[in-house]
Amino acid sequence: MKIGCPTEIKPQEFRVGMTPNAAREAVAHGHEVIIQAGAGQGAGFDDADYVAAGAVIIDTAAEIFATADMIVKVKEPQAAERKMLREGQLLFTYLHLAPDPEQTRDLLASGCTAIAYETVTDDRGGLPLLAPMSEVAGRLAPQVGAWTLQKANGGRGVLMGGVPGVGPAKVLVIGGGVVGTHAARIAAGMGADVTVLDRSLPRLRYLDDVFNQQFNTGYSSTGLLAEHLADADMVIGAVLIPGAEAPKLVTRAQFADMKPGAVLVDVAIDQGGCFETSKATTHADPIYEVDGIMHYCVANMPGAVARTSTIALGNATMPFMLALADKGWKRACAEDPHLLNGLNVHAGQLTYYAVGKALGIDVISPQMVIKG
């Protein structure tokens, strides 16, 4: 198979879809790997690193899309990239289709087969290709939130860990999954007073047992959420419904009860965001204010630490990428139901129920697709 990796063109996206190590593995499996010139520079990989791994450097994205059997990326294809996708081509990347009807329509029109990192599953019920970026984003969230909390950036001017005689920042984490766990761990490590809310009692027990009360936990309810919102200096939104649009858990009306200059960090923004007033921002212009509440809603947070993120993502995606290349997507998905869960689009048909429900589009079962 000819595997192509173009340069990411989303604003301030410095990650790359394949590491030199991934390219080397693919070449060792007998595949041809073509990398766009300069694709890895943002993550610290030179063209020479890919050449040494056996890849071929191609000047333009147009050449990559025109000749590759499989396109491997990081972020969802942008409008210009979607125009280059073709019938029968395999796209393997993050998609986040539920809040993005325009991208969904373009992918359906292209006739390509698209497998989304964020809906591939594992035998423990996890999301193995989303998890590494959730870990990165979770650990970044208190860091960027602390920056936003500084007075010069519009925040309350509260130090995360406080100082002797002055209490620490109060941080509320909504969601105790991968993002929330890592966010709580780092925020607590910075000295903040942290509370994690979740609706899974087993998860709350796990957090309490493993982290030995480094942070507080609570069973999420409308009343308890409102109580903690009023007291919080920072709120980290870390909720996820796999493949679906994120639920809106904090409304604009609730801002009146919050502290002026409090900070919202929406890690769920790729799936539409979990705050009513969330809108995607970029690393170049990451924050904005609504009714005195500061919002940090960067849609590709892990891109800020591109080298760490690229290597972590490459470690996770490589086995699946090799399976798709070695067997072809249909056989690979037929033999691995977890990879099949990643199938979102095939030949003009939507194959992921949560996306269809969010966008009002008819869905065909992925099992039907691989039998057809």
mmCIF file of C-alpha atoms in Angstrom:
data_model
loop_
_atom_site.group_PDB
_atom_site.id
_atom_site.type_symbol
_atom_site.label_atom_id
_atom_site.label_comp_id
_atom_site.label_asym_id
_atom_site.label_seq_id
_atom_site.Cartn_x
_atom_site.Cartn_y
_atom_site.Cartn_z
ATOM 1 C CA MET A 1 0.000 0.000 0.000
ATOM 2 C CA LYS A 2 1.116 3.555 -0.663
ATOM 3 C CA ILE A 3 0.737 5.515 2.579
ATOM 4 C CA GLY A 4 0.759 9.304 2.376
ATOM 5 C CA CYS A 5 1.264 11.829 5.166
ATOM 6 C CA PRO A 6 0.674 15.500 4.298
ATOM 7 C CA THR A 7 1.672 18.549 6.320
ATOM 8 C CA GLU A 8 -1.067 19.627 8.726
ATOM 9 C CA ILE A 9 -2.635 22.938 7.666
ATOM 10 C CA LYS A 10 -4.996 23.671 10.556
ATOM 11 C CA PRO A 11 -3.834 26.929 12.229
ATOM 12 C CA GLN A 12 -1.014 26.397 14.736
ATOM 13 C CA GLU A 13 -1.088 22.624 14.258
ATOM 14 C CA PHE A 14 2.489 21.428 14.578
ATOM 15 C CA ARG A 15 1.940 17.682 14.943
ATOM 16 C CA VAL A 16 2.466 15.211 12.110
ATOM 17 C CA GLY A 17 0.518 12.052 11.302
ATOM 18 C CA MET A 18 3.524 9.719 11.069
ATOM 19 C CA THR A 19 6.760 9.656 12.994
ATOM 20 C CA PRO A 20 9.949 8.432 11.307
ATOM 21 C CA ASN A 21 9.645 5.275 13.430
ATOM 22 C CA ALA A 22 6.134 4.641 12.086
ATOM 23 C CA ALA A 23 7.406 5.208 8.556
ATOM 24 C CA ARG A 24 10.238 2.747 9.157
ATOM 25 C CA GLU A 25 7.802 0.099 10.400
ATOM 26 C CA ALA A 26 5.536 0.572 7.387
ATOM 27 C CA VAL A 27 8.452 0.298 4.973
ATOM 28 C CA ALA A 28 9.616 -2.860 6.766
ATOM 29 C CA HIS A 29 6.148 -4.296 6.138
ATOM 30 C CA GLY A 30 6.642 -3.737 2.420
ATOM 31 C CA HIS A 31 4.660 -0.535 2.005
ATOM 32 C CA GLU A 32 5.655 2.692 0.281
ATOM 33 C CA VAL A 33 5.557 5.793 2.474
ATOM 34 C CA ILE A 34 5.385 9.310 1.035
ATOM 35 C CA ILE A 35 5.780 12.322 3.319
ATOM 36 C CA GLN A 36 5.195 15.931 2.343
ATOM 37 C CA ALA A 37 8.339 18.040 2.591
ATOM 38 C CA GLY A 38 8.576 19.723 5.977
ATOM 39 C CA ALA A 39 5.633 17.803 7.454
ATOM 40 C CA GLY A 40 7.529 16.796 10.581
ATOM 41 C CA GLN A 41 9.424 20.000 11.289
ATOM 42 C CA GLY A 42 6.922 21.322 13.841
ATOM 43 C CA ALA A 43 7.397 18.157 15.877
ATOM 44 C CA GLY A 44 11.186 18.191 15.531
ATOM 45 C CA PHE A 45 11.520 15.651 12.697
ATOM 46 C CA ASP A 46 13.525 16.627 9.607
ATOM 47 C CA ASP A 47 12.944 15.322 6.102
ATOM 48 C CA ALA A 48 16.275 13.521 6.446
ATOM 49 C CA ASP A 49 14.841 11.514 9.365
ATOM 50 C CA TYR A 50 12.089 10.195 7.114
ATOM 51 C CA VAL A 51 14.471 9.477 4.246
ATOM 52 C CA ALA A 52 16.661 7.487 6.638
ATOM 53 C CA ALA A 53 13.542 5.522 7.599
ATOM 54 C CA GLY A 54 12.944 4.628 3.950
ATOM 55 C CA ALA A 55 10.215 7.150 3.133
ATOM 56 C CA VAL A 56 10.064 9.308 0.031
ATOM 57 C CA ILE A 57 9.715 13.080 0.360
ATOM 58 C CA ILE A 58 7.051 14.683 -1.858
ATOM 59 C CA ASP A 59 6.810 18.437 -2.400
ATOM 60 C CA THR A 60 3.074 19.068 -2.318
ATOM 61 C CA ALA A 61 -0.050 17.847 -0.568
ATOM 62 C CA ALA A 62 -1.743 17.567 -3.960
ATOM 63 C CA GLU A 63 0.756 14.880 -4.980
ATOM 64 C CA ILE A 64 0.189 13.033 -1.696
ATOM 65 C CA PHE A 65 -3.584 13.005 -2.066
ATOM 66 C CA ALA A 66 -3.414 12.150 -5.773
ATOM 67 C CA THR A 67 -1.254 9.051 -5.376
ATOM 68 C CA ALA A 68 -1.637 7.624 -1.844
ATOM 69 C CA ASP A 69 -3.969 4.706 -1.113
ATOM 70 C CA MET A 70 -4.191 5.720 2.545
ATOM 71 C CA ILE A 71 -3.878 9.227 3.998
ATOM 72 C CA VAL A 72 -2.636 9.370 7.592
ATOM 73 C CA LYS A 73 -3.120 12.686 9.400
ATOM 74 C CA VAL A 74 -3.659 14.172 12.829
ATOM 75 C CA LYS A 75 -6.500 16.687 12.535
ATOM 76 C CA GLU A 76 -9.667 16.488 10.493
ATOM 77 C CA PRO A 77 -9.118 17.330 6.812
ATOM 78 C CA GLN A 78 -9.607 21.013 6.136
ATOM 79 C CA ALA A 79 -11.823 22.223 3.287
ATOM 80 C CA ALA A 80 -8.953 22.369 0.773
ATOM 81 C CA GLU A 81 -7.865 18.844 1.722
ATOM 82 C CA ARG A 82 -11.371 17.441 1.498
ATOM 83 C CA LYS A 83 -11.551 18.548 -2.122
ATOM 84 C CA MET A 84 -8.554 16.307 -2.858
ATOM 85 C CA LEU A 85 -9.988 13.134 -1.327
ATOM 86 C CA ARG A 86 -11.254 10.614 -3.849
ATOM 87 C CA GLU A 87 -13.459 7.559 -4.114
ATOM 88 C CA GLY A 88 -11.854 4.427 -2.707
ATOM 89 C CA GLN A 89 -9.177 6.330 -0.785
ATOM 90 C CA LEU A 90 -8.708 5.527 2.908
ATOM 91 C CA LEU A 91 -8.459 8.377 5.427
ATOM 92 C CA PHE A 92 -7.137 7.605 8.906
ATOM 93 C CA THR A 93 -7.193 10.589 11.300
ATOM 94 C CA TYR A 94 -9.195 12.428 13.949
ATOM 95 C CA LEU A 95 -12.548 13.507 12.483
ATOM 96 C CA HIS A 96 -14.912 14.740 15.261
ATOM 97 C CA LEU A 97 -17.840 14.766 12.842
ATOM 98 C CA ALA A 98 -20.791 15.224 15.218
ATOM 99 C CA PRO A 99 -20.451 19.027 15.546
ATOM 100 C CA ASP A 100 -19.171 19.479 11.963
ATOM 101 C CA PRO A 101 -21.885 19.037 9.289
ATOM 102 C CA GLU A 102 -19.788 20.700 6.575
ATOM 103 C CA GLN A 103 -16.914 18.250 6.948
ATOM 104 C CA THR A 104 -19.345 15.342 7.117
ATOM 105 C CA ARG A 105 -21.047 16.384 3.873
ATOM 106 C CA ASP A 106 -17.694 16.768 2.108
ATOM 107 C CA LEU A 107 -16.448 13.364 3.234
ATOM 108 C CA LEU A 108 -19.668 11.706 2.098
ATOM 109 C CA ALA A 109 -19.431 13.468 -1.272
ATOM 110 C CA SER A 110 -15.796 12.413 -1.752
ATOM 111 C CA GLY A 111 -16.602 8.699 -1.737
ATOM 112 C CA CYS A 112 -13.645 7.988 0.533
ATOM 113 C CA THR A 113 -13.523 5.570 3.457
ATOM 114 C CA ALA A 114 -12.806 7.437 6.705
ATOM 115 C CA ILE A 115 -11.752 5.820 9.973
ATOM 116 C CA ALA A 116 -11.735 8.154 12.972
ATOM 117 C CA TYR A 117 -9.115 7.806 15.673
ATOM 118 C CA GLU A 118 -11.550 9.017 18.324
ATOM 119 C CA THR A 119 -14.074 6.173 17.890
ATOM 120 C CA VAL A 120 -11.682 3.210 17.685
ATOM 121 C CA THR A 121 -12.197 1.167 20.865
ATOM 122 C CA ASP A 122 -10.396 -1.494 22.896
ATOM 123 C CA ASP A 123 -11.465 -4.568 24.837
ATOM 124 C CA ARG A 124 -11.659 -2.573 28.077
ATOM 125 C CA GLY A 125 -14.195 -0.125 26.694
ATOM 126 C CA GLY A 126 -11.575 2.576 26.227
ATOM 127 C CA LEU A 127 -10.627 4.763 23.272
ATOM 128 C CA PRO A 128 -6.965 3.901 22.698
ATOM 129 C CA LEU A 129 -6.294 6.430 19.933
ATOM 130 C CA LEU A 130 -8.005 9.273 21.758
ATOM 131 C CA ALA A 131 -6.452 8.460 25.130
ATOM 132 C CA PRO A 132 -2.903 9.740 24.484
ATOM 133 C CA MET A 133 -4.169 13.126 23.309
ATOM 134 C CA SER A 134 -6.669 13.200 26.183
ATOM 135 C CA GLU A 135 -3.746 12.634 28.537
ATOM 136 C CA VAL A 136 -1.834 15.506 26.946
ATOM 137 C CA ALA A 137 -4.835 17.852 26.890
ATOM 138 C CA GLY A 138 -5.732 16.963 30.464
ATOM 139 C CA ARG A 139 -2.240 17.746 31.691
ATOM 140 C CA LEU A 140 -2.169 20.977 29.672
ATOM 141 C CA ALA A 141 -5.546 22.210 30.893
ATOM 142 C CA PRO A 142 -4.453 23.429 34.359
ATOM 143 C CA GLN A 143 -1.324 24.945 32.804
ATOM 144 C CA VAL A 144 -3.216 27.013 30.226
ATOM 145 C CA GLY A 145 -5.956 27.712 32.748
ATOM 146 C CA ALA A 146 -3.402 29.083 35.209
ATOM 147 C CA TRP A 147 -2.079 31.382 32.474
ATOM 148 C CA THR A 148 -5.593 32.571 31.632
ATOM 149 C CA LEU A 149 -6.275 33.116 35.335
ATOM 150 C CA GLN A 150 -3.523 35.754 35.485
ATOM 151 C CA LYS A 151 -4.937 39.279 35.741
ATOM 152 C CA ALA A 152 -3.040 40.521 32.688
ATOM 153 C CA ASN A 153 -4.888 37.912 30.630
ATOM 154 C CA GLY A 154 -8.316 38.840 31.973
ATOM 155 C CA GLY A 155 -8.504 36.350 34.822
ATOM 156 C CA ARG A 156 -9.100 36.788 38.539
ATOM 157 C CA GLY A 157 -5.424 37.130 39.347
ATOM 158 C CA VAL A 158 -5.350 34.021 41.540
ATOM 159 C CA LEU A 159 -2.236 31.878 41.941
ATOM 160 C CA MET A 160 -2.936 28.167 41.599
ATOM 161 C CA GLY A 161 -1.080 27.113 44.736
ATOM 162 C CA GLY A 162 -1.553 30.270 46.757
ATOM 163 C CA VAL A 163 1.148 31.268 49.251
ATOM 164 C CA PRO A 164 1.422 30.937 53.036
ATOM 165 C CA GLY A 165 -1.501 32.849 54.482
ATOM 166 C CA VAL A 166 -3.398 32.970 51.155
ATOM 167 C CA GLY A 167 -5.511 30.075 49.973
ATOM 168 C CA PRO A 168 -5.033 28.295 46.631
ATOM 169 C CA ALA A 169 -7.210 28.507 43.539
ATOM 170 C CA LYS A 170 -10.372 26.413 43.554
ATOM 171 C CA VAL A 171 -10.484 24.196 40.464
ATOM 172 C CA LEU A 172 -13.563 22.281 39.358
ATOM 173 C CA VAL A 173 -13.094 19.415 36.895
ATOM 174 C CA ILE A 174 -16.294 18.194 35.213
ATOM 175 C CA GLY A 175 -15.757 14.597 34.148
ATOM 176 C CA GLY A 176 -13.537 11.986 35.740
ATOM 177 C CA GLY A 177 -12.355 10.161 32.611
ATOM 178 C CA VAL A 178 -8.903 10.304 31.058
ATOM 179 C CA VAL A 179 -8.884 14.089 30.555
ATOM 180 C CA GLY A 180 -10.381 14.829 33.954
ATOM 181 C CA THR A 181 -8.073 12.475 35.825
ATOM 182 C CA HIS A 182 -4.939 13.984 34.323
ATOM 183 C CA ALA A 183 -6.237 17.531 34.760
ATOM 184 C CA ALA A 184 -7.040 16.920 38.410
ATOM 185 C CA ARG A 185 -3.681 15.309 39.037
ATOM 186 C CA ILE A 186 -1.729 18.230 37.585
ATOM 187 C CA ALA A 187 -3.923 20.916 39.169
ATOM 188 C CA ALA A 188 -3.528 19.247 42.561
ATOM 189 C CA GLY A 189 0.215 19.027 41.946
ATOM 190 C CA MET A 190 0.233 22.780 41.355
ATOM 191 C CA GLY A 191 -1.247 23.175 44.838
ATOM 192 C CA ALA A 192 -4.830 23.986 43.831
ATOM 193 C CA ASP A 193 -7.923 22.917 45.755
ATOM 194 C CA VAL A 194 -9.439 20.493 43.230
ATOM 195 C CA THR A 195 -12.832 18.815 42.972
ATOM 196 C CA VAL A 196 -13.767 16.268 40.290
ATOM 197 C CA LEU A 197 -17.432 15.662 39.468
ATOM 198 C CA ASP A 198 -18.597 12.535 37.655
ATOM 199 C CA ARG A 199 -21.744 10.411 37.405
ATOM 200 C CA SER A 200 -20.037 7.042 37.732
ATOM 201 C CA LEU A 201 -19.706 5.903 41.326
ATOM 202 C CA PRO A 202 -17.200 3.174 40.362
ATOM 203 C CA ARG A 203 -15.067 5.840 38.688
ATOM 204 C CA LEU A 204 -15.261 8.099 41.731
ATOM 205 C CA ARG A 205 -14.229 5.174 43.957
ATOM 206 C CA TYR A 206 -11.313 4.457 41.623
ATOM 207 C CA LEU A 207 -10.127 8.069 41.729
ATOM 208 C CA ASP A 208 -10.409 8.162 45.493
ATOM 209 C CA ASP A 209 -8.526 4.878 45.933
ATOM 210 C CA VAL A 210 -5.753 5.511 43.415
ATOM 211 C CA PHE A 211 -5.047 9.152 44.209
ATOM 212 C CA ASN A 212 -5.510 8.839 47.961
ATOM 213 C CA GLN A 213 -7.591 12.007 48.323
ATOM 214 C CA GLN A 214 -5.137 14.272 46.495
ATOM 215 C CA PHE A 215 -8.318 15.937 45.237
ATOM 216 C CA ASN A 216 -11.985 15.868 46.200
ATOM 217 C CA THR A 217 -14.664 13.958 44.295
ATOM 218 C CA GLY A 218 -18.403 14.434 44.002
ATOM 219 C CA TYR A 219 -21.350 12.778 42.305
ATOM 220 C CA SER A 220 -22.386 15.213 39.595
ATOM 221 C CA SER A 221 -25.876 16.651 39.890
ATOM 222 C CA THR A 222 -27.409 19.942 38.805
ATOM 223 C CA GLY A 223 -27.389 21.260 42.361
ATOM 224 C CA LEU A 224 -23.839 20.206 43.239
ATOM 225 C CA LEU A 225 -22.506 21.515 39.924
ATOM 226 C CA ALA A 226 -24.131 24.906 40.552
ATOM 227 C CA GLU A 227 -22.693 24.999 44.070
ATOM 228 C CA HIS A 228 -19.144 24.353 42.860
ATOM 229 C CA LEU A 229 -19.447 26.725 39.892
ATOM 230 C CA ALA A 230 -20.167 29.601 42.256
ATOM 231 C CA ASP A 231 -17.012 28.828 44.229
ATOM 232 C CA ALA A 232 -14.609 28.011 41.370
ATOM 233 C CA ASP A 233 -11.737 30.079 40.080
ATOM 234 C CA MET A 234 -11.245 27.627 37.191
ATOM 235 C CA VAL A 235 -13.584 25.089 35.586
ATOM 236 C CA ILE A 236 -12.171 22.385 33.307
ATOM 237 C CA GLY A 237 -14.727 20.759 31.011
ATOM 238 C CA ALA A 238 -13.659 17.155 30.450
ATOM 239 C CA VAL A 239 -16.815 15.327 29.393
ATOM 240 C CA LEU A 240 -16.996 12.881 26.491
ATOM 241 C CA ILE A 241 -19.696 10.862 24.771
ATOM 242 C CA PRO A 242 -17.722 8.815 22.201
ATOM 243 C CA GLY A 243 -18.259 10.169 18.705
ATOM 244 C CA ALA A 244 -21.204 12.343 19.778
ATOM 245 C CA GLU A 245 -21.596 16.047 20.404
ATOM 246 C CA ALA A 246 -20.632 17.040 23.943
ATOM 247 C CA PRO A 247 -23.509 17.917 26.294
ATOM 248 C CA LYS A 248 -23.813 21.563 27.366
ATOM 249 C CA LEU A 249 -23.327 21.397 31.115
ATOM 250 C CA VAL A 250 -22.753 25.055 32.000
ATOM 251 C CA THR A 251 -25.136 27.729 30.734
ATOM 252 C CA ARG A 252 -24.553 31.419 30.190
ATOM 253 C CA ALA A 253 -27.196 32.204 32.801
ATOM 254 C CA GLN A 254 -25.005 30.528 35.435
ATOM 255 C CA PHE A 255 -22.190 33.025 34.823
ATOM 256 C CA ALA A 256 -24.067 35.530 36.996
ATOM 257 C CA ASP A 257 -23.401 33.288 40.002
ATOM 258 C CA MET A 258 -19.702 32.788 39.203
ATOM 259 C CA LYS A 259 -16.737 34.877 40.314
ATOM 260 C CA PRO A 260 -15.795 37.640 37.824
ATOM 261 C CA GLY A 261 -12.636 36.619 35.997
ATOM 262 C CA ALA A 262 -13.163 32.896 36.587
ATOM 263 C CA VAL A 263 -11.773 30.705 33.820
ATOM 264 C CA LEU A 264 -13.450 28.015 31.723
ATOM 265 C CA VAL A 265 -11.142 25.567 29.916
ATOM 266 C CA ASP A 266 -13.170 23.499 27.444
ATOM 267 C CA VAL A 267 -11.248 20.358 26.546
ATOM 268 C CA ALA A 268 -14.411 18.997 24.889
ATOM 269 C CA ILE A 269 -14.361 21.716 22.222
ATOM 270 C CA ASP A 270 -13.441 19.241 19.442
ATOM 271 C CA GLN A 271 -16.834 17.649 20.033
ATOM 272 C CA GLY A 272 -18.662 20.976 20.159
ATOM 273 C CA GLY A 273 -17.775 22.007 23.702
ATOM 274 C CA CYS A 274 -19.500 21.456 27.041
ATOM 275 C CA PHE A 275 -20.152 25.106 27.921
ATOM 276 C CA GLU A 276 -23.027 26.934 26.233
ATOM 277 C CA THR A 277 -20.785 29.843 25.219
ATOM 278 C CA SER A 278 -17.864 27.776 23.920
ATOM 279 C CA LYS A 279 -16.490 28.456 20.457
ATOM 280 C CA ALA A 280 -13.295 27.021 19.020
ATOM 281 C CA THR A 281 -10.186 29.196 19.268
ATOM 282 C CA THR A 282 -6.566 28.790 18.169
ATOM 283 C CA HIS A 283 -3.202 28.947 19.887
ATOM 284 C CA ALA A 284 -2.660 32.332 18.219
ATOM 285 C CA ASP A 285 -5.772 33.810 19.876
ATOM 286 C CA PRO A 286 -6.784 31.311 22.542
ATOM 287 C CA ILE A 287 -9.027 33.200 24.975
ATOM 288 C CA TYR A 288 -12.116 35.373 24.967
ATOM 289 C CA GLU A 289 -14.513 36.808 27.545
ATOM 290 C CA VAL A 290 -18.267 36.399 27.934
ATOM 291 C CA ASP A 291 -20.090 38.221 30.744
ATOM 292 C CA GLY A 292 -16.872 38.560 32.727
ATOM 293 C CA ILE A 293 -15.953 34.857 32.440
ATOM 294 C CA MET A 294 -12.779 33.949 30.552
ATOM 295 C CA HIS A 295 -12.894 31.085 28.037
ATOM 296 C CA TYR A 296 -9.985 28.974 26.761
ATOM 297 C CA CYS A 297 -11.325 26.787 23.935
ATOM 298 C CA VAL A 298 -8.385 25.844 21.704
ATOM 299 C CA ALA A 299 -9.499 22.993 19.461
ATOM 300 C CA ASN A 300 -6.093 21.362 19.141
ATOM 301 C CA MET A 301 -4.559 21.833 22.571
ATOM 302 C CA PRO A 302 -2.003 18.991 22.209
ATOM 303 C CA GLY A 303 -0.561 20.791 19.168
ATOM 304 C CA ALA A 304 1.122 23.183 21.607
ATOM 305 C CA VAL A 305 3.445 20.371 22.699
ATOM 306 C CA ALA A 306 3.801 18.901 19.239
ATOM 307 C CA ARG A 307 6.761 16.611 19.781
ATOM 308 C CA THR A 308 5.379 14.894 22.869
ATOM 309 C CA SER A 309 1.948 14.645 21.256
ATOM 310 C CA THR A 310 3.202 13.308 17.929
ATOM 311 C CA ILE A 311 5.268 10.561 19.522
ATOM 312 C CA ALA A 312 2.454 9.588 21.900
ATOM 313 C CA LEU A 313 -0.091 9.507 19.087
ATOM 314 C CA GLY A 314 2.267 7.593 16.792
ATOM 315 C CA ASN A 315 2.800 4.927 19.435
ATOM 316 C CA ALA A 316 -0.948 4.387 19.631
ATOM 317 C CA THR A 317 -1.886 4.581 15.944
ATOM 318 C CA MET A 318 0.991 2.542 14.507
ATOM 319 C CA PRO A 319 -0.453 -0.969 15.079
ATOM 320 C CA PHE A 320 -3.790 0.038 13.560
ATOM 321 C CA MET A 321 -2.122 1.807 10.643
ATOM 322 C CA LEU A 322 -0.066 -1.296 9.904
ATOM 323 C CA ALA A 323 -3.131 -3.547 10.117
ATOM 324 C CA LEU A 324 -4.985 -1.344 7.628
ATOM 325 C CA ALA A 325 -2.009 -1.329 5.269
ATOM 326 C CA ASP A 326 -1.189 -5.039 5.584
ATOM 327 C CA LYS A 327 -4.734 -6.371 5.249
ATOM 328 C CA GLY A 328 -6.688 -3.592 3.576
ATOM 329 C CA TRP A 329 -9.319 -1.709 5.524
ATOM 330 C CA LYS A 330 -12.179 -4.148 4.959
ATOM 331 C CA ARG A 331 -10.342 -7.259 6.168
ATOM 332 C CA ALA A 332 -8.661 -5.373 9.003
ATOM 333 C CA CYS A 333 -12.041 -4.115 10.246
ATOM 334 C CA ALA A 334 -13.691 -7.506 9.764
ATOM 335 C CA GLU A 335 -11.032 -9.133 11.945
ATOM 336 C CA ASP A 336 -10.971 -6.383 14.597
ATOM 337 C CA PRO A 337 -14.345 -5.123 15.846
ATOM 338 C CA HIS A 338 -12.582 -2.357 17.757
ATOM 339 C CA LEU A 339 -11.096 -0.968 14.556
ATOM 340 C CA LEU A 340 -14.495 -1.361 12.884
ATOM 341 C CA ASN A 341 -15.894 1.006 15.521
ATOM 342 C CA GLY A 342 -13.640 3.641 14.004
ATOM 343 C CA LEU A 343 -15.405 3.479 10.635
ATOM 344 C CA ASN A 344 -17.401 6.701 10.242
ATOM 345 C CA VAL A 345 -17.788 7.103 6.469
ATOM 346 C CA HIS A 346 -17.680 4.731 3.499
ATOM 347 C CA ALA A 347 -18.506 5.379 -0.162
ATOM 348 C CA GLY A 348 -20.978 8.175 0.476
ATOM 349 C CA GLN A 349 -22.620 6.521 3.479
ATOM 350 C CA LEU A 350 -22.405 7.463 7.149
ATOM 351 C CA THR A 351 -21.568 4.493 9.368
ATOM 352 C CA TYR A 352 -21.458 5.899 12.914
ATOM 353 C CA TYR A 353 -24.755 6.167 14.766
ATOM 354 C CA ALA A 354 -23.910 9.026 17.153
ATOM 355 C CA VAL A 355 -22.844 11.244 14.255
ATOM 356 C CA GLY A 356 -25.996 10.456 12.309
ATOM 357 C CA LYS A 357 -28.131 11.238 15.351
ATOM 358 C CA ALA A 358 -26.360 14.557 15.937
ATOM 359 C CA LEU A 359 -26.622 15.666 12.304
ATOM 360 C CA GLY A 360 -29.902 14.069 11.282
ATOM 361 C CA ILE A 361 -28.302 11.870 8.608
ATOM 362 C CA ASP A 362 -29.281 8.276 7.857
ATOM 363 C CA VAL A 363 -26.730 5.711 8.976
ATOM 364 C CA ILE A 364 -25.835 2.264 7.657
ATOM 365 C CA SER A 365 -24.391 -0.342 10.002
ATOM 366 C CA PRO A 366 -20.606 -0.749 9.630
ATOM 367 C CA GLN A 367 -21.146 -4.511 9.813
ATOM 368 C CA MET A 368 -23.322 -4.243 6.708
ATOM 369 C CA VAL A 369 -20.593 -2.308 4.936
ATOM 370 C CA ILE A 370 -17.902 -4.935 5.427
ATOM 371 C CA LYS A 371 -20.296 -7.711 4.402
ATOM 372 C CA GLY A 372 -21.317 -5.851 1.254
#
